[in-house]
């Protein structure tokens, strides 16, 4: 728990909670489906939420060292979404 | 002169973007990052030039700036509108429809930017393109009248892109 | 002193707005009832949500540490790739036929996702005999 010595620490706690809840809701959609389209979309959303959580961690600890992690997450998330979609559309990723 | 410039600098705008991105990644403007960024900015357009042989020439910067400002404003409004619809409207009350947008644009870059703009702005997502590339399939989350959505896309975005690219 | 308080208020506002938009995106993902409708909520809310969080991070870095503009890179990357992933997911939805079928295009034959190669003998995509 972060000691609220700055004004925005409360907002930071709220943001952590909201993003965790968002991550959980997306995970429910990932589990219940009903189709592969929804699962790809849920994974895409979870990647974006994870980027948000990494950025929040960076603010909470006051460092910039998590930036590269967030950037690589963004790139991998995009490539994996496209790869999943490509696989469903064509039955093959690289033609 | 133009020929010489085009042979080693096929996309000056791409080169600029690459230098800026490299400086941002290295987090600092020192001599080393600028020089290495310039080397990358010269080599990458040369290596990828085969994939885009006819890049649009002579894009007016003032119109691009106006377009970007309009799109950013629309994205802000779009997010509030979509969030409000998602939170307050019941599912069976949403009138989501397909909208077909016939295209006057022919430049691939312009069509790609139009499709991206439609996806980022109010309650619309570009879903597909026709097989010959003459119209876009757009899904609207909540639209009373598909014709109105189509006309707004055409007058607000496509007209400006046509002025910029063609 | 008041300057610092003002910056803290701006950071707090950006954090709350960003977190709320991302939460709304996930709520929409769970609440809406057809695949194409579900596509709207996350792609819209997530870009501005992450945008606001990254703006907060950037202001925070400038006010309380060594400032950097690196966050702009993530923001630009997300804004460029979000329409592309949305387009791919929409193509999957059309391909799987989960939503209502799209109307005929007004001046072409069909949509490119539904444009299956016509491999019957005598048609353009027929396999070439060795």
Coordinates of C-alpha atoms in Angstrom, one line a residue:
Chain A
X1 CA 0.0 0.0 0.0
X2 CA 1.2 3.5 -0.9
X3 CA 1.3 6.0 1.9
X4 CA -0.8 8.9 0.8
X5 CA 1.8 11.7 1.2
X6 CA 1.1 13.3 -2.1
X7 CA -2.3 14.4 -3.5
X8 CA -2.3 12.1 -6.5
X9 CA -1.5 8.9 -4.4
X10 CA -5.3 8.4 -3.8
X11 CA -5.9 8.7 -7.6
X12 CA -3.1 6.2 -8.1
X13 CA -4.7 3.7 -5.8
X14 CA -8.1 4.2 -7.5
X15 CA -6.4 3.8 -11.0
X16 CA -4.8 0.5 -9.8
X17 CA -8.1 -0.8 -8.6
X18 CA -10.0 0.2 -11.7
X19 CA -7.4 -1.4 -14.0
X20 CA -7.4 -4.6 -12.0
X21 CA -11.2 -4.7 -12.2
X22 CA -11.0 -4.0 -16.0
X23 CA -8.5 -6.8 -16.3
X24 CA -10.8 -9.2 -14.5
X25 CA -13.8 -8.3 -16.6
X26 CA -11.8 -8.8 -19.8
X27 CA -10.7 -12.2 -18.4
X28 CA -14.3 -13.2 -17.8
X29 CA -15.0 -12.4 -21.5
X30 CA -12.0 -14.4 -22.4
X31 CA -13.3 -17.5 -20.5
X32 CA -17.0 -17.3 -21.5
X33 CA -16.3 -16.6 -25.2
X34 CA -18.7 -17.4 -26.9
X35 CA -16.6 -17.4 -30.1
X36 CA -13.0 -17.1 -31.0
X37 CA -13.6 -13.4 -32.1
X38 CA -14.4 -12.4 -28.6
X39 CA -11.4 -14.2 -27.2
X40 CA -9.0 -12.4 -29.5
X41 CA -10.7 -9.1 -28.6
X42 CA -10.5 -9.9 -24.9
X43 CA -6.8 -10.7 -25.2
X44 CA -6.2 -7.5 -27.1
X45 CA -8.0 -5.6 -24.3
X46 CA -6.0 -7.4 -21.6
X47 CA -2.7 -6.4 -23.3
X48 CA -3.8 -2.7 -23.4
X49 CA -4.8 -2.9 -19.7
X50 CA -1.5 -4.5 -18.8
X51 CA 0.4 -1.6 -20.5
X52 CA -1.7 0.7 -18.3
X53 CA -0.7 -1.2 -15.2
X54 CA 3.0 -1.1 -16.1
X55 CA 2.7 2.7 -16.7
X56 CA 1.0 3.0 -13.3
X57 CA 3.7 1.0 -11.6
X58 CA 6.3 3.3 -13.1
X59 CA 4.5 6.4 -11.7
X60 CA 4.0 4.7 -8.3
X61 CA 7.7 3.9 -8.0
X62 CA 8.9 7.1 -9.6
X63 CA 11.1 5.4 -12.2
X64 CA 11.4 5.3 -15.9
X65 CA 12.8 1.8 -16.2
X66 CA 9.5 0.1 -17.0
X67 CA 9.1 2.1 -20.2
X68 CA 10.8 -0.4 -22.3
X69 CA 8.6 -3.2 -20.9
X70 CA 5.5 -1.2 -21.8
X71 CA 6.7 -0.6 -25.3
X72 CA 7.6 -4.2 -25.9
X73 CA 4.3 -5.2 -24.5
X74 CA 2.5 -2.9 -26.9
X75 CA 4.5 -4.3 -29.9
X76 CA 4.0 -8.0 -28.9
X77 CA 0.3 -7.4 -28.2
X78 CA -0.2 -5.9 -31.6
X79 CA 1.7 -8.6 -33.4
X80 CA 0.0 -11.5 -31.5
X81 CA -3.5 -10.0 -32.2
X82 CA -2.7 -9.8 -35.9
X83 CA -1.2 -13.3 -35.9
X84 CA -4.3 -14.8 -34.2
X85 CA -6.7 -13.0 -36.6
X86 CA -4.5 -14.0 -39.5
X87 CA -4.6 -17.6 -38.4
X88 CA -8.4 -17.7 -38.1
X89 CA -8.8 -16.0 -41.5
X90 CA -6.3 -18.0 -43.5
X91 CA -5.5 -21.1 -41.5
X92 CA -1.9 -20.0 -41.7
X93 CA 0.2 -17.1 -40.4
X94 CA 2.9 -16.7 -43.0
X95 CA 1.8 -17.5 -46.6
Chain B
X1 CA 19.4 17.5 -58.6
X2 CA 16.0 16.2 -57.8
X3 CA 17.0 12.8 -59.2
X4 CA 20.2 12.7 -57.1
X5 CA 18.1 13.6 -54.0
X6 CA 15.5 10.9 -54.8
X7 CA 18.1 8.2 -55.2
X8 CA 19.6 8.4 -51.7
X9 CA 16.7 10.2 -49.9
X10 CA 13.5 8.6 -51.3
X11 CA 11.3 9.6 -48.3
X12 CA 12.6 12.7 -46.5
X13 CA 9.6 12.7 -44.2
X14 CA 10.2 9.1 -43.1
X15 CA 13.8 9.9 -42.5
X16 CA 12.8 12.8 -40.2
X17 CA 10.4 10.6 -38.3
X18 CA 13.1 7.9 -37.9
X19 CA 15.6 10.4 -36.5
X20 CA 13.1 11.8 -34.0
X21 CA 12.0 8.3 -32.9
X22 CA 15.6 7.2 -32.4
X23 CA 16.3 10.3 -30.3
X24 CA 13.2 9.6 -28.2
X25 CA 14.1 5.9 -27.7
X26 CA 17.7 6.9 -26.6
X27 CA 16.0 9.6 -24.5
X28 CA 18.3 12.5 -25.3
X29 CA 19.6 14.6 -28.1
X30 CA 23.4 14.1 -28.2
X31 CA 25.7 14.0 -31.2
X32 CA 25.8 10.2 -31.1
X33 CA 22.1 9.6 -31.2
X34 CA 21.5 12.2 -33.9
X35 CA 24.3 10.7 -36.1
X36 CA 23.2 7.1 -35.6
X37 CA 19.5 8.1 -36.1
X38 CA 20.5 9.8 -39.4
X39 CA 22.3 6.7 -40.5
X40 CA 19.2 4.6 -39.7
X41 CA 17.0 7.2 -41.3
X42 CA 19.0 7.0 -44.5
X43 CA 19.4 3.2 -44.6
X44 CA 15.8 2.1 -43.7
X45 CA 14.0 4.1 -46.4
X46 CA 16.5 2.8 -49.0
X47 CA 16.0 -0.8 -47.8
X48 CA 12.2 -0.6 -47.8
X49 CA 11.8 1.7 -50.9
X50 CA 10.8 -1.3 -53.0
X51 CA 7.6 -1.7 -51.0
X52 CA 6.2 1.7 -51.7
X53 CA 7.3 2.9 -55.1
X54 CA 5.1 5.9 -55.5
X55 CA 4.7 7.8 -52.2
X56 CA 2.5 10.8 -52.4
X57 CA 4.4 14.0 -53.2
X58 CA 3.8 17.5 -52.1
X59 CA 1.6 17.1 -49.1
X60 CA 0.5 20.6 -47.8
X61 CA 1.6 20.7 -44.1
X62 CA -1.1 23.3 -43.1
X63 CA -3.9 21.1 -44.2
X64 CA -2.4 18.0 -42.5
X65 CA -2.2 20.0 -39.3
X66 CA -5.9 21.0 -39.5
X67 CA -6.8 17.4 -40.3
X68 CA -4.8 16.1 -37.3
X69 CA -6.4 18.7 -35.0
X70 CA -9.9 17.8 -36.2
X71 CA -9.3 14.1 -35.7
X72 CA -7.8 14.5 -32.2
X73 CA -10.8 16.6 -31.2
X74 CA -13.2 14.0 -32.6
X75 CA -11.3 11.2 -30.8
X76 CA -11.8 13.0 -27.5
X77 CA -15.6 13.6 -28.2
X78 CA -15.9 10.0 -29.5
X79 CA -14.6 8.5 -26.4
X80 CA -17.0 10.3 -24.2
X81 CA -20.0 9.6 -26.5
X82 CA -19.1 5.8 -26.8
X83 CA -18.5 5.6 -23.0
X84 CA -21.9 7.2 -22.4
X85 CA -23.7 4.9 -24.9
X86 CA -22.0 1.8 -23.4
X87 CA -22.9 2.7 -19.8
X88 CA -26.4 4.0 -20.2
X89 CA -28.1 2.4 -23.2
X90 CA -29.6 -1.0 -23.0
X91 CA -28.5 -3.5 -25.6
X92 CA -31.8 -3.9 -27.4
X93 CA -32.1 -0.1 -27.7
X94 CA -28.9 0.2 -29.7
X95 CA -29.5 0.6 -33.4
X96 CA -26.2 -0.7 -34.7
X97 CA -26.0 -1.1 -38.4
X98 CA -23.6 -1.6 -41.3
X99 CA -22.8 1.5 -43.4
X100 CA -21.3 1.3 -46.8
X101 CA -19.1 4.3 -47.8
X102 CA -18.3 4.6 -51.5
X103 CA -14.8 5.9 -52.0
X104 CA -13.7 8.8 -54.2
X105 CA -10.1 8.4 -52.9
X106 CA -7.7 6.3 -55.0
X107 CA -4.4 6.7 -53.2
X108 CA -3.8 3.7 -51.0
X109 CA -2.2 5.8 -48.3
X110 CA -5.2 8.1 -48.2
X111 CA -7.6 5.2 -48.0
X112 CA -5.6 3.7 -45.1
X113 CA -5.6 7.0 -43.2
X114 CA -9.4 7.3 -43.8
X115 CA -10.0 3.8 -42.5
X116 CA -7.9 4.5 -39.4
X117 CA -9.7 7.8 -38.8
X118 CA -13.1 6.1 -39.0
X119 CA -12.0 3.5 -36.5
X120 CA -10.7 6.1 -34.0
X121 CA -13.8 8.4 -34.2
X122 CA -17.4 8.4 -32.9
X123 CA -19.0 4.9 -32.7
X124 CA -17.7 3.7 -36.0
X125 CA -15.3 0.9 -36.9
X126 CA -14.0 0.1 -40.4
X127 CA -14.6 -3.6 -40.9
X128 CA -13.8 -4.3 -44.5
X129 CA -13.1 -3.1 -48.0
X130 CA -14.7 -4.2 -51.2
X131 CA -12.7 -6.5 -53.4
X132 CA -11.9 -3.8 -56.0
X133 CA -11.2 -1.2 -53.4
X134 CA -14.1 1.2 -54.3
X135 CA -16.0 1.2 -51.0
X136 CA -15.5 0.7 -47.3
X137 CA -17.7 -1.3 -44.9
X138 CA -18.2 0.5 -41.6
X139 CA -20.0 -0.7 -38.5
X140 CA -21.8 2.0 -36.5
X141 CA -22.6 1.3 -32.8
X142 CA -25.6 3.5 -32.6
X143 CA -26.9 5.3 -35.7
X144 CA -30.4 6.4 -36.5
X145 CA -29.7 6.9 -40.1
X146 CA -26.9 5.1 -42.0
X147 CA -27.0 7.7 -44.8
X148 CA -26.2 10.5 -42.3
X149 CA -23.2 8.6 -41.0
X150 CA -22.0 8.0 -44.5
X151 CA -22.4 11.7 -45.5
X152 CA -20.6 12.9 -42.4
X153 CA -17.6 10.6 -43.1
X154 CA -17.5 11.8 -46.7
X155 CA -17.8 15.5 -46.0
X156 CA -15.7 15.6 -42.8
X157 CA -12.8 13.3 -43.5
X158 CA -12.8 12.1 -47.1
X159 CA -13.1 15.6 -48.6
X160 CA -10.1 16.9 -46.6
X161 CA -8.0 13.8 -47.4
X162 CA -8.8 14.3 -51.1
X163 CA -7.5 17.9 -50.9
X164 CA -4.4 16.7 -49.1
X165 CA -3.4 13.7 -51.3
X166 CA -5.0 14.2 -54.7
Chain C
X1 CA 4.0 25.6 -3.7
X2 CA 0.7 26.2 -5.4
X3 CA 2.4 25.2 -8.7
X4 CA 3.2 21.8 -7.3
X5 CA -0.3 21.4 -6.0
X6 CA -1.7 22.3 -9.4
X7 CA 0.5 19.7 -11.1
X8 CA -0.6 17.1 -8.7
X9 CA -4.2 17.9 -9.4
X10 CA -3.6 17.6 -13.1
X11 CA -1.8 14.2 -12.6
X12 CA -4.6 12.9 -10.4
X13 CA -7.3 14.0 -12.9
X14 CA -5.5 12.3 -15.8
X15 CA -5.0 9.1 -13.8
X16 CA -8.7 9.0 -12.8
X17 CA -10.0 9.8 -16.4
X18 CA -7.6 7.2 -17.9
X19 CA -8.5 4.5 -15.4
X20 CA -12.3 5.2 -15.9
X21 CA -12.1 5.0 -19.7
X22 CA -10.2 1.6 -19.5
X23 CA -12.8 0.3 -17.0
X24 CA -15.6 1.4 -19.3
X25 CA -13.9 -0.4 -22.2
X26 CA -13.9 -3.6 -20.2
X27 CA -17.5 -3.1 -19.0
X28 CA -18.5 -2.7 -22.6
X29 CA -16.6 -5.8 -23.6
X30 CA -18.6 -7.7 -21.1
X31 CA -22.0 -6.0 -21.5
X32 CA -22.6 -5.7 -25.2
X33 CA -24.3 -8.6 -27.0
X34 CA -22.8 -9.0 -30.5
X35 CA -19.2 -9.4 -31.6
X36 CA -19.2 -6.2 -33.8
X37 CA -20.7 -4.1 -31.0
X38 CA -18.2 -5.5 -28.5
X39 CA -15.4 -4.3 -30.8
X40 CA -16.4 -0.6 -30.3
X41 CA -15.9 -0.4 -26.5
X42 CA -12.2 -1.6 -26.0
X43 CA -10.7 -0.1 -29.1
X44 CA -12.1 3.4 -28.4
X45 CA -11.8 3.5 -24.6
X46 CA -8.4 1.8 -24.4
X47 CA -6.6 4.2 -26.7
X48 CA -7.7 7.3 -24.8
X49 CA -7.4 5.5 -21.5
X50 CA -3.8 4.6 -22.1
X51 CA -3.3 8.0 -23.6
X52 CA -4.4 9.7 -20.4
X53 CA -2.3 7.4 -18.2
X54 CA 0.8 8.0 -20.3
X55 CA 0.1 11.8 -20.2
X56 CA 0.0 11.5 -16.4
X57 CA 3.3 9.6 -16.4
X58 CA 4.9 12.2 -18.6
X59 CA 3.8 15.1 -16.4
X60 CA 4.9 13.2 -13.3
X61 CA 8.4 12.5 -14.8
X62 CA 8.8 16.2 -15.7
X63 CA 7.6 17.5 -12.3
X64 CA 9.3 15.0 -9.9
X65 CA 12.2 13.4 -11.8
X66 CA 14.1 13.5 -15.0
X67 CA 11.6 14.4 -17.6
X68 CA 11.3 12.3 -20.8
X69 CA 9.1 12.2 -23.9
X70 CA 9.4 8.4 -24.3
X71 CA 5.7 8.0 -23.5
X72 CA 4.9 9.7 -26.7
X73 CA 6.3 6.7 -28.6
X74 CA 3.9 4.2 -26.9
X75 CA 1.0 6.6 -27.5
X76 CA 1.8 7.0 -31.2
X77 CA 2.4 3.3 -31.5
X78 CA -1.0 2.5 -29.9
X79 CA -2.9 5.1 -32.0
X80 CA -1.4 3.7 -35.2
X81 CA -1.9 0.0 -34.4
X82 CA -5.4 0.2 -32.7
X83 CA -7.3 0.6 -36.0
X84 CA -5.3 -2.2 -37.6
X85 CA -6.0 -4.7 -34.8
X86 CA -9.7 -3.6 -34.8
X87 CA -9.9 -4.1 -38.6
X88 CA -8.4 -7.6 -38.3
X89 CA -10.8 -8.6 -35.5
X90 CA -13.7 -7.2 -37.6
X91 CA -12.6 -9.3 -40.5
X92 CA -12.5 -12.4 -38.2
X93 CA -16.1 -11.5 -37.1
X94 CA -17.3 -11.3 -40.7
X95 CA -15.4 -14.4 -41.7
X96 CA -16.9 -16.4 -38.8
X97 CA -20.4 -15.1 -39.7
X98 CA -21.1 -14.3 -36.1
X99 CA -22.9 -11.0 -36.7
X100 CA -25.6 -9.8 -39.0
X101 CA -24.4 -10.3 -42.6
X102 CA -23.0 -7.1 -44.2
X103 CA -24.9 -5.5 -47.1
X104 CA -23.8 -5.8 -50.7
X105 CA -21.2 -3.2 -51.7
X106 CA -22.8 -0.6 -54.1
X107 CA -20.3 -0.7 -56.9
X108 CA -18.2 -3.8 -56.5
X109 CA -18.8 -7.5 -56.4
X110 CA -18.2 -8.4 -52.7
X111 CA -16.2 -7.7 -49.6
X112 CA -12.6 -8.7 -49.7
X113 CA -13.0 -10.9 -46.5
X114 CA -15.8 -12.9 -48.2
X115 CA -14.0 -13.0 -51.5
X116 CA -13.1 -16.7 -51.6
X117 CA -11.0 -17.8 -54.5
X118 CA -13.2 -19.4 -57.2
X119 CA -11.3 -22.6 -57.9
X120 CA -13.9 -24.3 -60.1
X121 CA -12.5 -25.5 -63.5
X122 CA -12.6 -22.7 -66.1
X123 CA -12.8 -19.9 -63.5
X124 CA -10.0 -17.3 -62.9
X125 CA -8.5 -19.0 -59.8
X126 CA -8.7 -22.6 -61.1
X127 CA -5.6 -24.6 -60.3
X128 CA -3.2 -24.7 -63.2
X129 CA -2.7 -28.2 -64.6
X130 CA 0.9 -29.3 -64.5

